[in-house]
Coordinates of C-alpha atoms and ligand atoms in Angstrom, one line a residue:
X1 CA 0.0 0.0 0.0
X2 CA 1.3 3.4 -0.8
X3 CA 1.5 6.0 2.0
X4 CA 0.3 8.8 -0.2
X5 CA -2.0 11.1 1.8
X6 CA -5.4 11.3 0.3
X7 CA -6.6 14.7 -1.1
X8 CA -8.4 16.5 1.7
X9 CA -11.0 19.0 0.6
X10 CA -10.0 22.6 1.4
X11 CA -13.1 23.2 3.6
X12 CA -12.0 20.4 6.0
X13 CA -8.3 21.1 5.7
X14 CA -8.8 24.8 6.7
X15 CA -11.4 24.3 9.4
X16 CA -10.6 26.9 12.0
X17 CA -9.0 25.4 15.1
X18 CA -9.3 28.5 17.3
X19 CA -11.7 31.3 17.9
X20 CA -9.1 33.7 16.4
X21 CA -9.3 31.8 13.1
X22 CA -13.1 31.9 13.0
X23 CA -14.0 34.7 10.6
X24 CA -16.9 37.1 10.6
X25 CA -18.2 36.0 14.0
X26 CA -16.7 38.6 16.3
X27 CA -19.7 39.0 18.7
X28 CA -20.0 35.3 19.2
X29 CA -16.3 34.9 19.7
X30 CA -16.1 37.6 22.3
X31 CA -19.1 36.4 24.3
X32 CA -18.0 32.8 24.3
X33 CA -14.5 33.8 25.2
X34 CA -15.6 35.8 28.2
X35 CA -18.0 33.0 29.3
X36 CA -15.2 30.4 29.2
X37 CA -12.8 32.8 31.0
X38 CA -15.3 33.4 33.8
X39 CA -16.3 29.7 33.9
X40 CA -19.9 30.8 33.2
X41 CA -20.7 28.6 30.2
X42 CA -24.2 27.1 30.6
X43 CA -25.0 23.5 30.1
X44 CA -27.0 24.0 27.0
X45 CA -25.6 26.0 24.1
X46 CA -27.5 26.5 20.8
X47 CA -25.7 27.6 17.7
X48 CA -27.7 28.7 14.8
X49 CA -27.0 30.1 11.3
X50 CA -27.1 29.3 7.6
X51 CA -25.1 26.3 6.3
X52 CA -21.3 26.5 6.4
X53 CA -20.9 29.5 8.7
X54 CA -19.0 27.7 11.4
X55 CA -21.5 26.0 13.7
X56 CA -19.8 22.6 13.9
X57 CA -16.5 24.3 13.9
X58 CA -17.5 26.5 16.9
X59 CA -18.9 23.5 18.8
X60 CA -15.5 21.7 18.4
X61 CA -13.6 24.8 19.5
X62 CA -15.8 25.1 22.6
X63 CA -15.1 21.4 23.3
X64 CA -11.4 22.0 23.1
X65 CA -11.6 25.2 25.1
X66 CA -13.3 23.3 27.9
X67 CA -11.1 20.2 27.9
X68 CA -7.7 21.6 27.0
X69 CA -5.0 20.9 29.6
X70 CA -2.3 22.9 27.8
X71 CA 1.2 21.7 26.8
X72 CA 2.1 21.1 30.5
X73 CA -0.9 18.9 31.1
X74 CA -2.1 21.0 34.0
X75 CA -3.9 23.9 32.4
X76 CA -7.6 24.7 32.9
X77 CA -10.4 25.7 30.5
X78 CA -9.2 28.5 28.2
X79 CA -10.6 30.5 25.3
X80 CA -7.3 29.8 23.6
X81 CA -7.0 26.0 23.5
X82 CA -3.4 24.9 22.9
X83 CA -4.2 22.6 20.0
X84 CA -1.3 20.3 21.0
X85 CA -2.4 18.5 24.1
X86 CA -4.0 15.0 23.8
X87 CA -7.5 16.4 24.2
X88 CA -7.2 19.1 21.7
X89 CA -5.7 16.7 19.1
X90 CA -8.2 14.0 19.7
X91 CA -11.1 16.5 19.4
X92 CA -9.7 17.9 16.1
X93 CA -9.3 14.4 14.8
X94 CA -12.9 13.6 15.8
X95 CA -11.8 10.7 18.1
X96 CA -12.2 12.0 21.6
X97 CA -14.1 9.6 23.9
X98 CA -15.9 12.3 25.8
X99 CA -16.8 14.5 22.9
X100 CA -19.6 12.9 21.1
X101 CA -21.1 14.2 17.9
X102 CA -24.5 13.1 16.8
X103 CA -26.3 14.0 13.7
X104 CA -30.0 14.5 14.6
X105 CA -30.9 14.3 10.9
X106 CA -30.1 10.6 10.8
X107 CA -31.0 9.8 14.5
X108 CA -34.2 11.5 15.1
X109 CA -36.0 9.2 17.4
X110 CA -36.7 9.1 21.1
X111 CA -34.5 5.9 21.5
X112 CA -31.5 7.7 20.1
X113 CA -32.0 10.5 22.6
X114 CA -32.6 8.1 25.5
X115 CA -29.3 6.4 24.7
X116 CA -27.6 9.8 25.1
X117 CA -29.4 10.6 28.3
X118 CA -28.4 7.3 29.7
X119 CA -24.8 7.7 28.8
X120 CA -24.8 11.3 30.1
X121 CA -25.2 9.9 33.6
X122 CA -21.7 8.5 33.6
X123 CA -18.8 10.7 34.2
X124 CA -16.4 11.7 31.5
X125 CA -13.8 9.1 30.9
X126 CA -10.6 11.1 30.4
X127 CA -11.6 14.7 30.1
X128 CA -13.0 17.4 32.4
X129 CA -16.3 17.7 30.5
X130 CA -18.4 15.3 28.6
X131 CA -19.7 17.1 25.6
X132 CA -22.5 16.2 23.3
X133 CA -22.6 18.0 20.0
X134 CA -26.0 17.4 18.4
X135 CA -26.1 18.7 14.8
X136 CA -29.3 19.6 12.9
X137 CA -31.2 19.4 16.2
X138 CA -34.4 20.7 14.6
X139 CA -34.8 17.2 13.0
X140 CA -35.5 15.5 16.4
X141 CA -39.0 14.2 16.8
X142 CA -41.4 15.7 19.4
X143 CA -40.9 12.8 21.7
X144 CA -37.2 13.0 21.4
X145 CA -37.3 16.7 22.3
X146 CA -39.4 15.9 25.3
X147 CA -37.0 13.2 26.4
X148 CA -34.2 15.8 26.3
X149 CA -36.0 18.4 28.3
X150 CA -35.6 16.9 31.7
X151 CA -31.9 16.3 31.2
X152 CA -31.4 19.8 30.0
X153 CA -33.3 21.2 33.0
X154 CA -31.0 19.4 35.5
X155 CA -28.0 18.2 33.5
X156 CA -25.5 16.1 35.4
X157 CA -22.5 18.2 36.4
X158 CA -19.7 18.2 33.8
X159 CA -22.1 17.5 30.9
X160 CA -22.5 20.1 28.2
X161 CA -24.9 19.9 25.3
X162 CA -24.1 21.9 22.2
X163 CA -26.9 22.0 19.6
X164 CA -26.5 23.3 16.1
X165 CA -29.3 24.1 13.7
X166 CA -29.9 25.8 10.4
X167 CA -33.6 26.1 11.2
X168 CA -34.0 27.8 14.5
X169 CA -37.8 28.2 14.0
X170 CA -38.2 24.5 14.1
X171 CA -36.6 24.1 17.5
X172 CA -39.3 24.1 20.3
X173 CA -39.5 27.1 22.7
X174 CA -39.0 24.7 25.6
X175 CA -35.6 23.8 24.3
X176 CA -34.7 27.4 23.3
X177 CA -35.5 28.7 26.8
X178 CA -33.1 26.2 28.3
X179 CA -30.1 27.1 26.2
X180 CA -27.9 30.1 25.6
X181 CA -28.3 31.0 22.0
X182 CA -25.6 32.2 19.6
X183 CA -26.3 33.3 16.1
X184 CA -23.6 32.8 13.4
X185 CA -23.7 35.4 10.8
X186 CA -23.5 35.1 7.0
X187 CA -20.0 36.0 5.9
X188 CA -20.0 39.2 3.9
X189 CA -18.0 39.2 0.6
X190 CA -15.1 41.2 2.0
X191 CA -14.6 38.6 4.8
X192 CA -14.9 35.8 2.4
X193 CA -12.3 37.3 0.1
X194 CA -10.0 37.7 3.1
X195 CA -10.6 34.0 4.0
X196 CA -9.9 32.8 0.4
X197 CA -6.7 34.9 0.3
X198 CA -5.4 33.2 3.4
X199 CA -6.2 29.8 1.9
X200 CA -4.5 30.6 -1.4
X201 CA -1.5 31.8 0.4
X202 CA -1.2 28.6 2.4
X203 CA -1.7 26.6 -0.8
X204 CA 0.9 28.7 -2.6
X205 CA -1.5 29.6 -5.4
X206 CA -2.3 33.0 -6.9
X207 CA -5.3 34.7 -8.3
X208 CA -6.6 38.0 -9.6
X209 CA -8.9 39.9 -7.2
X210 CA -11.9 39.6 -9.6
X211 CA -11.9 35.8 -9.4
X212 CA -12.1 36.0 -5.6
X213 CA -14.9 38.6 -5.8
X214 CA -16.9 36.3 -8.2
X215 CA -16.5 33.3 -5.9
X216 CA -17.4 35.4 -2.8
X217 CA -20.5 36.5 -4.6
X218 CA -21.5 33.0 -5.6
X219 CA -21.0 31.7 -2.0
X220 CA -24.1 33.5 -0.7
X221 CA -22.6 34.1 2.7
X222 CA -21.5 30.5 3.4
X223 CA -17.8 30.0 4.1
X224 CA -18.1 26.3 3.2
X225 CA -19.8 27.0 -0.1
X226 CA -17.2 29.6 -0.9
X227 CA -14.2 27.4 0.0
X228 CA -15.7 24.5 -2.0
X229 CA -16.1 26.7 -5.1
X230 CA -12.5 27.9 -4.6
X231 CA -11.4 24.3 -4.3
X232 CA -13.1 23.4 -7.5
X233 CA -11.7 26.4 -9.3
X234 CA -8.2 25.5 -8.2
X235 CA -8.7 22.1 -9.7
X236 CA -10.0 23.6 -12.9
X237 CA -7.2 26.1 -13.4
X238 CA -3.7 24.6 -13.5
X239 CA -2.1 27.9 -12.9
X240 CA -3.3 31.1 -11.3
X241 CA -7.0 31.6 -10.9
X242 CA -8.4 33.8 -13.6
X243 CA -11.7 35.6 -13.6
X244 CA -12.7 34.2 -17.0
X245 CA -12.2 30.7 -15.9
X246 CA -14.1 31.2 -12.7
X247 CA -16.9 32.9 -14.6
X248 CA -17.2 30.0 -17.0
X249 CA -17.0 27.5 -14.2
X250 CA -19.9 29.2 -12.4
X251 CA -21.9 29.3 -15.6
X252 CA -21.8 33.1 -15.6
X253 CA -20.3 33.5 -19.1
X254 CA -23.3 32.4 -20.9
X255 CA -26.0 35.0 -20.4
X256 CA -28.6 33.5 -22.7
X257 CA -30.5 32.0 -19.9
X258 CA -30.5 35.2 -18.0
X259 CA -31.9 37.0 -21.0
X260 CA -34.6 34.5 -21.6
X261 CA -35.4 34.6 -17.9
X262 CA -36.0 38.4 -18.1
X263 CA -38.0 37.9 -21.2
X264 CA -40.3 35.4 -19.5
X265 CA -40.8 37.9 -16.7
X266 CA -41.7 40.7 -19.1
X267 CA -44.0 38.3 -21.0
X268 CA -45.7 37.2 -17.7
X269 CA -44.9 33.5 -18.0
X270 CA -44.5 32.3 -14.4
X271 CA -44.0 28.6 -15.2
X272 CA -41.2 29.4 -17.6
X273 CA -39.7 31.9 -15.2
X274 CA -39.3 29.2 -12.6
X275 CA -37.9 26.7 -15.1
X276 CA -35.4 29.1 -16.4
X277 CA -34.4 30.1 -12.9
X278 CA -33.9 26.4 -12.0
X279 CA -31.7 26.0 -15.1
X280 CA -29.5 28.9 -14.0
X281 CA -29.4 27.7 -10.5
X282 CA -28.7 24.1 -11.4
X283 CA -25.8 25.4 -13.5
X284 CA -24.1 26.8 -10.4
X285 CA -25.2 30.4 -10.4
X286 CA -26.0 31.7 -6.9
X287 CA -29.6 32.6 -6.3
X288 CA -28.9 36.1 -5.2
X289 CA -26.5 36.8 -8.0
X290 CA -29.2 35.8 -10.5
X291 CA -31.5 38.5 -9.1
X292 CA -28.7 40.9 -9.1
X293 CA -27.8 40.2 -12.7
X294 CA -31.5 40.5 -13.7
X295 CA -31.7 43.9 -12.0
X296 CA -28.6 45.0 -13.8
X297 CA -30.0 43.8 -17.1
X298 CA -33.3 45.6 -16.5
X299 CA -31.5 48.8 -15.7
X300 CA -29.4 48.4 -18.8
X301 CA -32.5 47.9 -21.0
X302 CA -34.3 50.8 -19.4
X303 CA -31.4 53.1 -20.1
X304 CA -31.3 51.8 -23.6
X305 CA -35.0 52.7 -23.9
X306 CA -34.6 56.1 -22.5
X307 CA -31.5 57.2 -24.3
X308 CA -32.1 55.3 -27.5
X309 CA -28.4 54.7 -27.7
X310 CA -26.2 51.9 -26.4
X311 CA -23.1 53.2 -24.6
X312 CA -21.9 49.7 -23.5
X313 CA -23.2 46.4 -24.6
X314 CA -24.4 44.2 -21.8
X315 CA -21.6 41.7 -21.0
X316 CA -22.3 38.2 -22.2
X317 CA -25.3 39.0 -24.5
X318 CA -25.0 37.7 -28.1
X319 CA -25.6 40.1 -31.0
X320 CA -29.0 38.6 -31.6
X321 CA -30.0 39.0 -27.9
X322 CA -28.8 42.6 -28.0
X323 CA -31.1 43.2 -30.9
X324 CA -34.0 41.6 -29.1
X325 CA -33.1 43.7 -26.0
X326 CA -33.5 46.8 -28.2
X327 CA -36.9 45.7 -29.2
X328 CA -38.0 45.2 -25.6
X329 CA -36.5 48.5 -24.7
X330 CA -38.7 50.2 -27.2
X331 CA -41.8 48.2 -26.4
X332 CA -41.9 48.6 -22.6
X333 CA -42.5 51.8 -20.8
X334 CA -40.0 53.3 -18.3
X335 CA -42.5 52.8 -15.4
X336 CA -42.6 49.1 -16.3
X337 CA -38.9 48.8 -16.2
X338 CA -38.8 50.7 -12.9
X339 CA -41.5 48.5 -11.4
X340 CA -39.6 45.3 -12.3
X341 CA -36.3 46.7 -11.2
X342 CA -37.7 47.8 -7.9
X343 CA -39.2 44.3 -7.2
X344 CA -35.9 42.6 -8.1
X345 CA -33.9 44.9 -6.0
X346 CA -36.2 44.6 -3.0
X347 CA -36.3 40.8 -3.6
X348 CA -32.5 40.9 -3.3
X349 CA -32.6 42.3 0.2
X350 CA -35.7 40.3 1.3
X351 CA -34.3 37.0 0.0
X352 CA -31.0 37.5 1.7
X353 CA -32.9 37.7 5.0
X354 CA -34.9 34.5 4.3
X355 CA -33.9 31.3 6.0
X356 CA -34.1 29.8 2.5
X357 CA -32.6 32.2 0.0
X358 CA -33.7 30.0 -2.8
X359 CA -37.4 30.4 -1.9
X360 CA -37.0 34.1 -1.4
X361 CA -35.6 34.5 -4.9
X362 CA -38.3 32.4 -6.5
X363 CA -41.0 34.5 -4.8
X364 CA -39.3 37.7 -6.0
X365 CA -39.1 36.4 -9.6
X366 CA -42.8 35.5 -9.5
X367 CA -43.7 38.9 -8.1
X368 CA -41.8 40.5 -10.9
X369 CA -43.5 38.2 -13.4
X370 CA -47.0 39.2 -12.2
X371 CA -46.3 42.8 -11.5
X372 CA -44.6 43.5 -14.8
X373 CA -48.1 43.3 -16.2
X374 CA -49.8 45.7 -13.9
X375 CA -50.5 49.1 -15.3
X376 CA -48.2 51.6 -13.8
X377 CA -49.5 53.0 -10.5
X378 CA -49.8 56.5 -12.0
X379 CA -52.3 55.1 -14.5
X380 CA -54.4 53.4 -11.8
X381 CA -54.6 56.6 -9.8
X382 CA -55.6 58.6 -12.9
X383 CA -58.4 56.1 -13.5
X384 CA -59.6 56.3 -10.0
X385 CA -59.5 60.1 -10.0
X386 CA -61.2 60.5 -13.3
X387 CA -63.7 58.0 -12.5
X388 CA -63.3 56.6 -15.9
X389 CA -65.4 53.9 -17.3
X390 CA -62.5 51.9 -18.6
X391 CA -60.8 49.9 -15.9
X392 CA -57.3 48.8 -16.8
X393 CA -56.9 45.1 -17.2
X394 CA -54.7 44.2 -14.3
X395 CA -54.8 40.4 -14.5
X396 CA -51.6 39.4 -16.4
X397 CA -52.2 37.6 -19.5
X398 CA -51.0 34.3 -18.1
X399 CA -52.8 31.0 -18.5
X400 CA -51.9 29.9 -14.9
X401 CA -53.3 33.1 -13.6
X402 CA -56.5 32.8 -15.5
X403 CA -57.1 29.4 -14.0
X404 CA -56.6 30.7 -10.5
X405 CA -59.3 33.4 -10.8
X406 CA -62.9 32.4 -10.8
X407 CA -64.3 34.1 -13.8
X408 CA -68.0 34.7 -14.4
X409 CA -69.2 37.0 -17.1
X410 CA -72.6 38.2 -15.8
X411 CA -74.3 41.2 -17.2
X412 CA -73.5 43.9 -14.8
X413 CA -74.3 47.0 -16.8
X414 CA -76.7 48.6 -14.3
X415 CA -76.8 48.9 -10.6
X416 CA -80.0 46.8 -10.5
X417 CA -78.3 44.0 -12.4
X418 CA -75.4 44.1 -9.9
X419 CA -78.0 43.7 -7.1
X420 CA -79.6 40.8 -8.8
X421 CA -76.2 39.3 -9.3
X422 CA -75.6 39.6 -5.5
X423 CA -78.9 37.8 -4.9
X424 CA -77.9 35.1 -7.4
X425 CA -74.8 34.6 -5.3
X426 CA -77.1 34.1 -2.2
X427 CA -75.7 37.1 -0.4
X428 CA -79.1 38.0 1.0
X429 CA -78.0 40.4 3.7
X430 CA -75.8 42.3 1.3
X431 CA -78.6 42.3 -1.3
X432 CA -81.0 43.8 1.3
X433 CA -78.5 46.4 2.4
X434 CA -77.9 47.4 -1.2
X435 CA -81.6 47.9 -1.7
X436 CA -82.4 49.7 1.5
X437 CA -79.2 51.6 2.5
X438 CA -77.8 52.8 -0.8
X439 CA -78.6 55.7 -3.0
X440 CA -76.9 55.6 -6.4
X441 CA -74.9 58.6 -7.4
X442 CA -73.2 57.2 -10.5
X443 CA -72.9 53.8 -12.1
X444 CA -70.4 52.6 -14.7
X445 CA -69.5 48.9 -15.0
X446 CA -66.5 48.5 -12.8
X447 CA -67.0 51.8 -11.1
X448 CA -69.9 52.5 -8.7
X449 CA -70.4 55.7 -6.7
X450 CA -73.0 55.5 -4.0
X451 CA -74.3 57.4 -0.9
X452 CA -75.0 55.4 2.2
X453 CA -78.0 56.0 4.4
X454 CA -77.6 56.5 8.2
X455 CA -78.4 52.8 8.8
X456 CA -75.9 51.4 6.4
X457 CA -72.9 49.4 7.7
X458 CA -69.8 51.5 7.2
X459 CA -67.9 48.8 5.4
X460 CA -70.6 48.2 2.8
X461 CA -68.7 49.7 -0.1
X462 CA -65.6 47.8 0.6
X463 CA -67.5 44.6 1.1
X464 CA -69.3 45.0 -2.3
X465 CA -66.0 46.0 -4.0
X466 CA -64.3 42.9 -2.7
X467 CA -67.1 40.5 -3.5
X468 CA -67.5 41.9 -7.1
X469 CA -63.8 41.6 -7.7
X470 CA -63.7 38.0 -6.3
X471 CA -66.8 37.0 -8.4
X472 CA -65.8 38.6 -11.6
X473 CA -62.0 38.3 -11.5
X474 CA -61.7 42.0 -12.4
X475 CA -61.2 44.9 -10.1
X476 CA -64.2 47.0 -9.1
X477 CA -64.1 50.4 -7.5
X478 CA -67.0 51.2 -5.2
X479 CA -66.9 54.7 -3.7
X480 CA -69.3 55.7 -0.9
X481 CA -70.3 59.0 0.5
X482 CA -71.5 58.7 4.0
X483 CA -71.9 62.2 5.3
X484 CA -75.1 64.1 5.8
X485 CA -78.6 63.4 4.8
X486 CA -78.6 62.0 1.3
X487 CA -82.3 62.3 0.7
X488 CA -81.9 64.7 -2.2
X489 CA -79.8 62.2 -4.1
X490 CA -82.8 60.1 -5.1
X491 CA -84.3 56.9 -3.8
X492 CA -83.0 53.6 -2.7
X493 CA -84.1 50.6 -4.8
X494 CA -86.4 49.8 -2.0
X495 CA -88.0 53.2 -2.0
X496 CA -88.3 53.0 -5.8
X497 CA -90.0 49.7 -5.5
X498 CA -92.5 50.9 -2.9
X499 CA -93.3 53.9 -5.0
X500 CA -93.9 51.7 -8.0
X501 CA -96.2 49.5 -6.1
X502 CA -98.3 52.4 -4.9
X503 CA -98.6 53.7 -8.4
X504 CA -99.7 50.3 -9.7
X505 CA -102.2 50.1 -6.9
X506 CA -103.6 53.5 -7.7
X507 CA -103.7 52.6 -11.4
X508 CA -105.5 49.3 -10.6
X509 CA -108.1 51.2 -8.5
X510 CA -108.9 53.3 -11.6
X511 CA -109.7 50.2 -13.6
X512 CA -113.5 49.6 -13.9
X513 CA -113.1 45.9 -13.5
X514 CA -111.2 46.2 -10.2
X515 CA -113.5 48.9 -8.9
X516 CA -116.5 46.7 -9.7
X517 CA -114.9 43.7 -7.9
X518 CA -114.2 45.8 -4.8
X519 CA -117.7 47.2 -4.8
X520 CA -119.2 43.7 -5.2
X521 CA -117.2 42.3 -2.2
X522 CA -117.4 44.9 0.6
X523 CA -114.3 44.9 2.8
X524 CA -112.1 43.5 0.0
X525 CA -108.7 45.2 -0.5
X526 CA -105.7 44.9 -2.8
X527 CA -103.3 43.1 -0.6
X528 CA -100.3 42.9 -2.8
X529 CA -99.1 43.7 -6.2
X530 CA -97.1 41.2 -8.2
X531 CA -94.4 43.2 -9.7
X532 CA -91.9 41.6 -12.0
X533 CA -89.1 44.0 -11.0
X534 CA -89.3 42.8 -7.5
X535 CA -87.0 44.7 -5.2
Ligands
LIG601 N1 -16.6 31.5 10.2 C1 -15.8 30.8 9.5 N2 -14.5 31.2 9.3 C2 -13.7 30.4 8.5 N3 -14.0 29.3 7.9 C3 -15.3 28.8 8.1 C4 -16.2 29.6 8.9 N4 -17.4 28.9 8.9 C5 -17.2 27.8 8.1 N5 -15.9 27.8 7.7 C6 -15.4 26.7 6.8 O1 -16.5 25.9 6.4 C7 -16.2 24.6 6.8 C8 -17.5 24.0 7.4 O2 -17.9 24.7 8.5 P1 -18.9 24.1 9.6 O3 -18.9 22.6 9.5 O4 -18.5 24.7 10.9 O5 -20.2 24.7 9.1 P2 -21.6 24.5 9.7 O6 -22.1 25.9 10.1 O7 -21.6 23.5 10.8 O8 -22.4 24.0 8.4 P3 -23.7 23.1 8.3 O9 -24.9 23.9 8.6 O10 -23.7 22.7 6.9 O11 -23.4 21.9 9.3 C9 -15.2 24.7 7.8 O12 -14.4 23.5 7.8 C10 -14.4 25.8 7.4 O13 -13.4 25.5 6.4
LIG602 MG1 -22.4 21.6 10.9
LIG603 ZN1 -5.1 21.7 24.4

């Protein structure tokens, strides 16, 4: 057998061994350091943060800090573990008998936890503390959590639990309240570049600054992701890292997909938008940089539309795509570009705060896809103000969207027809309110202006507006005046109905046949009048 050492991935090779080497986590390092110094570390510690920001690493450094005996063999707990004593070495090499790591993702059950609890009752074998590191703790079942609770409440002395999780919201409050919580931060690009530079120096490799910036951007805040990309890039490039090679490795040089993605957004095709996004993502592009690139491309197209000239071509677009971009730039209005750009930019900050960046980006893309079809806000306001008949069509022309909205096409060309429609929908209370409590000021399909009587519920207009929009799938505007006595405005439908009945009754009484019948049967009266236009 050859003694050649196997290739060790850079992320493992450069796992920080001390708090000093842990980058971008200053607050955590300081708090933990002080707690260890003062011997105030609690028995339950919870580390949370996105993947690859140093949770497992921190847990191991804490284990070393608590169990280190220093080169002399007589040292006590220290925030600066020596790294050379038996304990430090064994922990680094993952073979310490009293430092036990368990992956809750694969051992989620109550029996797994009972095993730990049982073992925790025995003293540490060789070290000062017995330390359990439970990774992905949110994966434990409810029973498993419950089993842990009692031990966490009164842990045997010298036992420390360190939990790590990427999904803090799935950890029950009962556990949270029994632990000291530390949040590991996403590493910003500057910190990541500094980290990569250290690794390159140790590996005796060189690179241009742009390559490192590209990798840092693709890492999305995770040190492990960043180092893995760097690792891959170093294997790709035999010599120094070059930005071009990194770009092609990350799938950033071919902008076709980016262009088609933006096209599907402007076209309002949500299903295509998601598929194209998946293609880019699957090709290695980081979710946030996809949004960022789209925002850049939107800005570039908008500029092209406004100035009509192209100062710089958009990097990576083919000639044909540049021509298509010009067509889009002419076709779309500046407010539309602004709207899409705003959604993408806001999506960028929203998604970066999401526990799952990927989901955040998808939602932002869908929002852009739908909203790129909204008429600009200024137009909507103008419509409302002018009380125009024509209501802008704000449902995007997207098949999926059409399916989602229940569409009826009833005849709603008069207020009376609207009221009958409300009756057809079995909204009897609303129907009665519309008849008795509403005086019509103005009616246009899609736009109703009414006055409310003193007995009307104050939310009547909003209610009607919402119902009509839901039923018809198009927006309705219902404005209501509530102030003062609205008598002069004309009658409610109910009043009109009563008046009509009285008139019919009077007309009937004038008829000789009816008169004759009444005279023949003394005491007879006209009790009711059957009126077709019942109200
Ligand atoms: N803050 C950091 N500073 C320097 N390197 C880091 C940092 N965080 C992570 N790394 C690098 O990433 C590797 C993985 O880190 P670690 O296992 O601690 O991440 P984690 O937060 O536990 O991730 P996961 O959620 O996937 O378990 C480390 O070996 C190290 O190379
Ligand atoms: Mg981990
Ligand atoms: Zn040590």
